[in-house]
Structure formats: structure tokens, C-alpha cells
PDB file of C-alpha atoms in Angstrom:
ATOM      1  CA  UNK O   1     204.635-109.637  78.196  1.00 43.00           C
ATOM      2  CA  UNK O   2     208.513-109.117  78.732  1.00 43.00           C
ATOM      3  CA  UNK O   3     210.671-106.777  76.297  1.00 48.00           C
ATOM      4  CA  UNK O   4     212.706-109.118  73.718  1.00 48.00           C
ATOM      5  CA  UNK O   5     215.831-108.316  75.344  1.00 58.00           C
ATOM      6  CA  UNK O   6     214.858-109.320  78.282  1.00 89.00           C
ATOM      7  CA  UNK O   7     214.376-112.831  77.014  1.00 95.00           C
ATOM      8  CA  UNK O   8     217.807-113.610  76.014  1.00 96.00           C
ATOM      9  CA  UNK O   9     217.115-116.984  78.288  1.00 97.00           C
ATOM     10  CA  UNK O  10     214.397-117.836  75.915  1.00 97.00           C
ATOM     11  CA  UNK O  11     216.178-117.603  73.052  1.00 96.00           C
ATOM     12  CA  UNK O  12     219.038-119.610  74.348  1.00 96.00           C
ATOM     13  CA  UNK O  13     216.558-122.208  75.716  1.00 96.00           C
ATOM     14  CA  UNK O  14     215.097-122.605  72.212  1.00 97.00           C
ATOM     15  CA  UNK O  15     218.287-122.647  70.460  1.00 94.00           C
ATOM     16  CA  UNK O  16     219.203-125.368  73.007  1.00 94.00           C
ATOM     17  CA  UNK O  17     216.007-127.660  72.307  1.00 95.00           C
ATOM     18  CA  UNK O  18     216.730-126.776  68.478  1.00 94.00           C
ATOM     19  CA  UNK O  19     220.233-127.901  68.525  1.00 92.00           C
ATOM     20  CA  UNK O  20     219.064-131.289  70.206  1.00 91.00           C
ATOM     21  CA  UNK O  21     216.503-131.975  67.263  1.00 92.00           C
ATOM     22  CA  UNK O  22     218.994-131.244  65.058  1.00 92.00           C
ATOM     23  CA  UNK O  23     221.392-134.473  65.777  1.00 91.00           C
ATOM     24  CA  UNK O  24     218.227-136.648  65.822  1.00 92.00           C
ATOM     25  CA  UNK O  25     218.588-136.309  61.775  1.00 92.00           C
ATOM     26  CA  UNK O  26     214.567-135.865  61.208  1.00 93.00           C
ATOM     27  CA  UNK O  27     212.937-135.590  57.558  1.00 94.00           C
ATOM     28  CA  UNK O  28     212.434-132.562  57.049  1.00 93.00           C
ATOM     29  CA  UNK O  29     215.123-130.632  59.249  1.00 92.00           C
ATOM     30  CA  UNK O  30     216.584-127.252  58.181  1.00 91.00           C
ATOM     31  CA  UNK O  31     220.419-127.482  56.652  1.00 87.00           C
ATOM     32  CA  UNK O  32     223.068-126.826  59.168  1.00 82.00           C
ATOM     33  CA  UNK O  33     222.977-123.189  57.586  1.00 86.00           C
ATOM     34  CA  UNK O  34     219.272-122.226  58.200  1.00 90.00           C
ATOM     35  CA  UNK O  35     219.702-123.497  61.867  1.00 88.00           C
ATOM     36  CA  UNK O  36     220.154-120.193  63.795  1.00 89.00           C
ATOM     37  CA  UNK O  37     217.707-118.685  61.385  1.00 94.00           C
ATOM     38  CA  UNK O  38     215.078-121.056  61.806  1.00 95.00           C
ATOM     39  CA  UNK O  39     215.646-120.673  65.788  1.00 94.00           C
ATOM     40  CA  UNK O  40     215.095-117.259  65.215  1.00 95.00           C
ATOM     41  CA  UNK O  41     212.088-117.753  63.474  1.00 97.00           C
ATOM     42  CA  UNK O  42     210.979-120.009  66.425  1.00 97.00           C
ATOM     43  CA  UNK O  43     212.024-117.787  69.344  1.00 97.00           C
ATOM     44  CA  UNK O  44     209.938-114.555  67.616  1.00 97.00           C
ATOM     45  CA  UNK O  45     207.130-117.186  67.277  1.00 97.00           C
ATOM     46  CA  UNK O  46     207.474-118.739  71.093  1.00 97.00           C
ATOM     47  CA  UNK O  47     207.987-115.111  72.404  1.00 96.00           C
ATOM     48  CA  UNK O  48     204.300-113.943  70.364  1.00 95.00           C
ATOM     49  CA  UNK O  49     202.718-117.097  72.447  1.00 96.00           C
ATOM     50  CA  UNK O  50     200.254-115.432  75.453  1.00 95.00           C
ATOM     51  CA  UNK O  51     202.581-116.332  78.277  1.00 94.00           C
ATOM     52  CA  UNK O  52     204.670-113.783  80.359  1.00 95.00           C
ATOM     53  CA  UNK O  53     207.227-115.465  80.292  1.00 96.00           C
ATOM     54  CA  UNK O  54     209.524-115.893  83.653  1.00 96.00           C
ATOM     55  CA  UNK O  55     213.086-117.841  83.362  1.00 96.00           C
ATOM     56  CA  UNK O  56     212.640-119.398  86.446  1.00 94.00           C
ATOM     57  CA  UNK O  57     209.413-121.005  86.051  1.00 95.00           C
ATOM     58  CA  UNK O  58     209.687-121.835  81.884  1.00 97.00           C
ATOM     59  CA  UNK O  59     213.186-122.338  81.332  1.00 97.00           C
ATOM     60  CA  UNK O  60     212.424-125.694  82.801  1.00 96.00           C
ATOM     61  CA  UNK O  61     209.511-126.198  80.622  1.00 96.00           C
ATOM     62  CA  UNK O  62     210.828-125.426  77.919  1.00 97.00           C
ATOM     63  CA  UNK O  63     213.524-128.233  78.558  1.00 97.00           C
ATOM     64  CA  UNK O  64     210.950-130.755  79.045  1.00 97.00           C
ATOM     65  CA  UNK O  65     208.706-130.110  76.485  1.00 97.00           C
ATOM     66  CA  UNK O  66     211.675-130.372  74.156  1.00 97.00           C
ATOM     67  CA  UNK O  67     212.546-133.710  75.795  1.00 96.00           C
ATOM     68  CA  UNK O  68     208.992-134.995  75.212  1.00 97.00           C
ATOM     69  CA  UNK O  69     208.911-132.881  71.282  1.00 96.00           C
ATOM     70  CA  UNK O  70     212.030-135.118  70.306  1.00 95.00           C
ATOM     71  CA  UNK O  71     210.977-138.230  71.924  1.00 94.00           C
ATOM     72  CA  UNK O  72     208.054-138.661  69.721  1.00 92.00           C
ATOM     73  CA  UNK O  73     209.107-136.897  65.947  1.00 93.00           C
ATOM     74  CA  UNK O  74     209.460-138.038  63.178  1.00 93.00           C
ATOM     75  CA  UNK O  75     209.815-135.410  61.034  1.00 95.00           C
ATOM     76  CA  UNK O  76     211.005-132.060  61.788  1.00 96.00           C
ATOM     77  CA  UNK O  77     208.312-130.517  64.588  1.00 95.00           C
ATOM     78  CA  UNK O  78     206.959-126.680  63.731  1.00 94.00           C
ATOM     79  CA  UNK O  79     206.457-124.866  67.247  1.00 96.00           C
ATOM     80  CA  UNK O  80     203.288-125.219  67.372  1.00 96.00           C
ATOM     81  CA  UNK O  81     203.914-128.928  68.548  1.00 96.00           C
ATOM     82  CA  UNK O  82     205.999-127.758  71.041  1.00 97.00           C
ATOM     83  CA  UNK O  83     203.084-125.263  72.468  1.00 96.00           C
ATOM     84  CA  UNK O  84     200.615-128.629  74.097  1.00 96.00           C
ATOM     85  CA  UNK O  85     203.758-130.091  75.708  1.00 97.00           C
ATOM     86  CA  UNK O  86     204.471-127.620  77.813  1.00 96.00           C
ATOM     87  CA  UNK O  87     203.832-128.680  81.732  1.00 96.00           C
ATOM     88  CA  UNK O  88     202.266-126.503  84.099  1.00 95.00           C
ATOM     89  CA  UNK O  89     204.161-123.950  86.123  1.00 94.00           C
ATOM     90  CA  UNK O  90     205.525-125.324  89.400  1.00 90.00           C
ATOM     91  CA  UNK O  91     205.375-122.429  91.685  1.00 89.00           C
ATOM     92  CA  UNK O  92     207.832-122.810  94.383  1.00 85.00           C
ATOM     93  CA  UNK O  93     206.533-123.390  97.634  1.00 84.00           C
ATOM     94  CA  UNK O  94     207.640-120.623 100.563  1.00 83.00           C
ATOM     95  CA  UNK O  95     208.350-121.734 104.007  1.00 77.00           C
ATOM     96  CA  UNK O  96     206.008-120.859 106.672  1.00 76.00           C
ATOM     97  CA  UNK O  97     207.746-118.807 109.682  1.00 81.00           C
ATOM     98  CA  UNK O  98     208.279-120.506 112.547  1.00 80.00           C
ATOM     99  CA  UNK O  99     205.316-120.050 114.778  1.00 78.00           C
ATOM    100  CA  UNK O 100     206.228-117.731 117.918  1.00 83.00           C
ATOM    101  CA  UNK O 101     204.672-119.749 120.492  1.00 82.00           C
ATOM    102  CA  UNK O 102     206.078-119.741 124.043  1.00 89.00           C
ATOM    103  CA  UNK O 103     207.016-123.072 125.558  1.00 88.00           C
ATOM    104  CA  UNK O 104     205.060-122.391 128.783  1.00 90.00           C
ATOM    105  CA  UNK O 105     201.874-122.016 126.601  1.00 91.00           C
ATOM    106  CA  UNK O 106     202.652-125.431 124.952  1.00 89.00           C
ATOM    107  CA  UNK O 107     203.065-126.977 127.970  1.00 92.00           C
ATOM    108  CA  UNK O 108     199.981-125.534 129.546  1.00 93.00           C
ATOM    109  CA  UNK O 109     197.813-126.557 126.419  1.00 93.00           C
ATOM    110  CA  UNK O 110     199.469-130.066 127.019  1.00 93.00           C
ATOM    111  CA  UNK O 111     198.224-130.331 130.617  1.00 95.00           C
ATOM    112  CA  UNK O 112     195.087-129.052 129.244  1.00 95.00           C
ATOM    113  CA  UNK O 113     194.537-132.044 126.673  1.00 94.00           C
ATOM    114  CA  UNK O 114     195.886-134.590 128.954  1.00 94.00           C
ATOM    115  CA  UNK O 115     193.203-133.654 131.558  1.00 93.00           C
ATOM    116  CA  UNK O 116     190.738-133.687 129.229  1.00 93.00           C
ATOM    117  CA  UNK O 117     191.391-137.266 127.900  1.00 93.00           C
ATOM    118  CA  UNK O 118     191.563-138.406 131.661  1.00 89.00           C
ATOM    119  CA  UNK O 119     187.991-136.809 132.161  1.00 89.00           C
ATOM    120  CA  UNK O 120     186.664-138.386 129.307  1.00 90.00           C
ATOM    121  CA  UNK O 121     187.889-141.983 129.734  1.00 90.00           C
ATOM    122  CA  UNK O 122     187.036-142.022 133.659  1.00 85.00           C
ATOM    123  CA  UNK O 123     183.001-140.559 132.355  1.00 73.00           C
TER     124      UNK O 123
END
């Protein structure tokens, strides 16, 4: 698992999804001077959570399990609502080189299939 400074996103990314619960006016909700507390409280919570967390594949996570936390409350959510709407990783996909295949071999292997098909459709 990553050092705590080292997941400065996270804790902006919770303080973020926080923030956004926050203006929904839930029962239950912290005051508007526990706030950054309580967002501490969840960040050393999220952070303790068995995931090595990587900004590039859970900061967008994190976003929509928010999304999908504050569609559906209706009271003020503890994290460990927030832990079963979190999507799966979407590795990205890398690009396959370019195949180095010379021309004249394609064209060969073309001549090749074409007078196969001929041989089979005058048999």
C-alpha cells in the first residue's frame, strides 16, 4: 500500500465527493465545522481499505462511486457505503506495434490465397 503522502490525490478526491454530499443537505450531515475533520476521518478510513491505491485508475472511481453514493442517500452515508460502489479498474488498453511485415510477402501470401480459392472452386 502507498505512503500517506503519497496520496494527497486521495484525499482531495474524498474531500471532493464530501463537499458534494454536503450541499445535498442530508439528515444526519456533519456541521459546516466538522467537514474537513470528518473528511479526514474518511480519507484515514478509505486509505486503511486493501487496495493499492493508483490515481490514475481510482481517482475515477472514486468520482463515480460518489456520483452513485449521493444519488441514492438519504441520510448522511458512512464510508463503508461508499466501499460496494466502487467500479472495477479499467486498465488502459496499449497499442499493439505495427507488425513489420514486408509488402512483397503480403502480396505473395495474396497470390497464394487467391490460387487456392481458384483450385478449390474449379475441384
Amino acid at each position: 500500500m502507498e505512503r500517506s503522502n503519497d496520496l494527497a490525490w486521495l484525499k482531495k478526491a474524498i474531500s471532493k465527493g464530501l463537499m458534494g454530499m454536503v450541499v445535498l443537505h442530508l439528515d444526519g450531515r456533519p456541521s459546516a465545522e466538522t467537514v474537513t475533520k470528518t473528511a479526514g476521518v474518511w480519507f484515514h478510513i478509505i486509505k486503511s481499505w486493501p487496495i493499492d491505491w493508483d490515481e490514475a485508475l481510482d481517482k475515477p472511481r472514486l468520482s463515480l462511486a460518489f456520483t452513485a453514493l449521493a444519488s441514492n442517500a438519504r441520510r448522511w452515508p458512512c464510508p463503508a457505503e461508499l466501499r460496494p460502489l466502487l467500479p472495477m479498474r479499467k486498465y488502459p488498453q496499449n497499442a499493439l506495434p505495427e507488425p513489420d511485415y514486408p509488402p512483397e510477402q503480403a502480396a505473395e501470401n495474396l497470390r497464394t490465397i487467391k490460387r487456392m480459392i481458384k483450385e478449390a472452386i474449379t475441384k
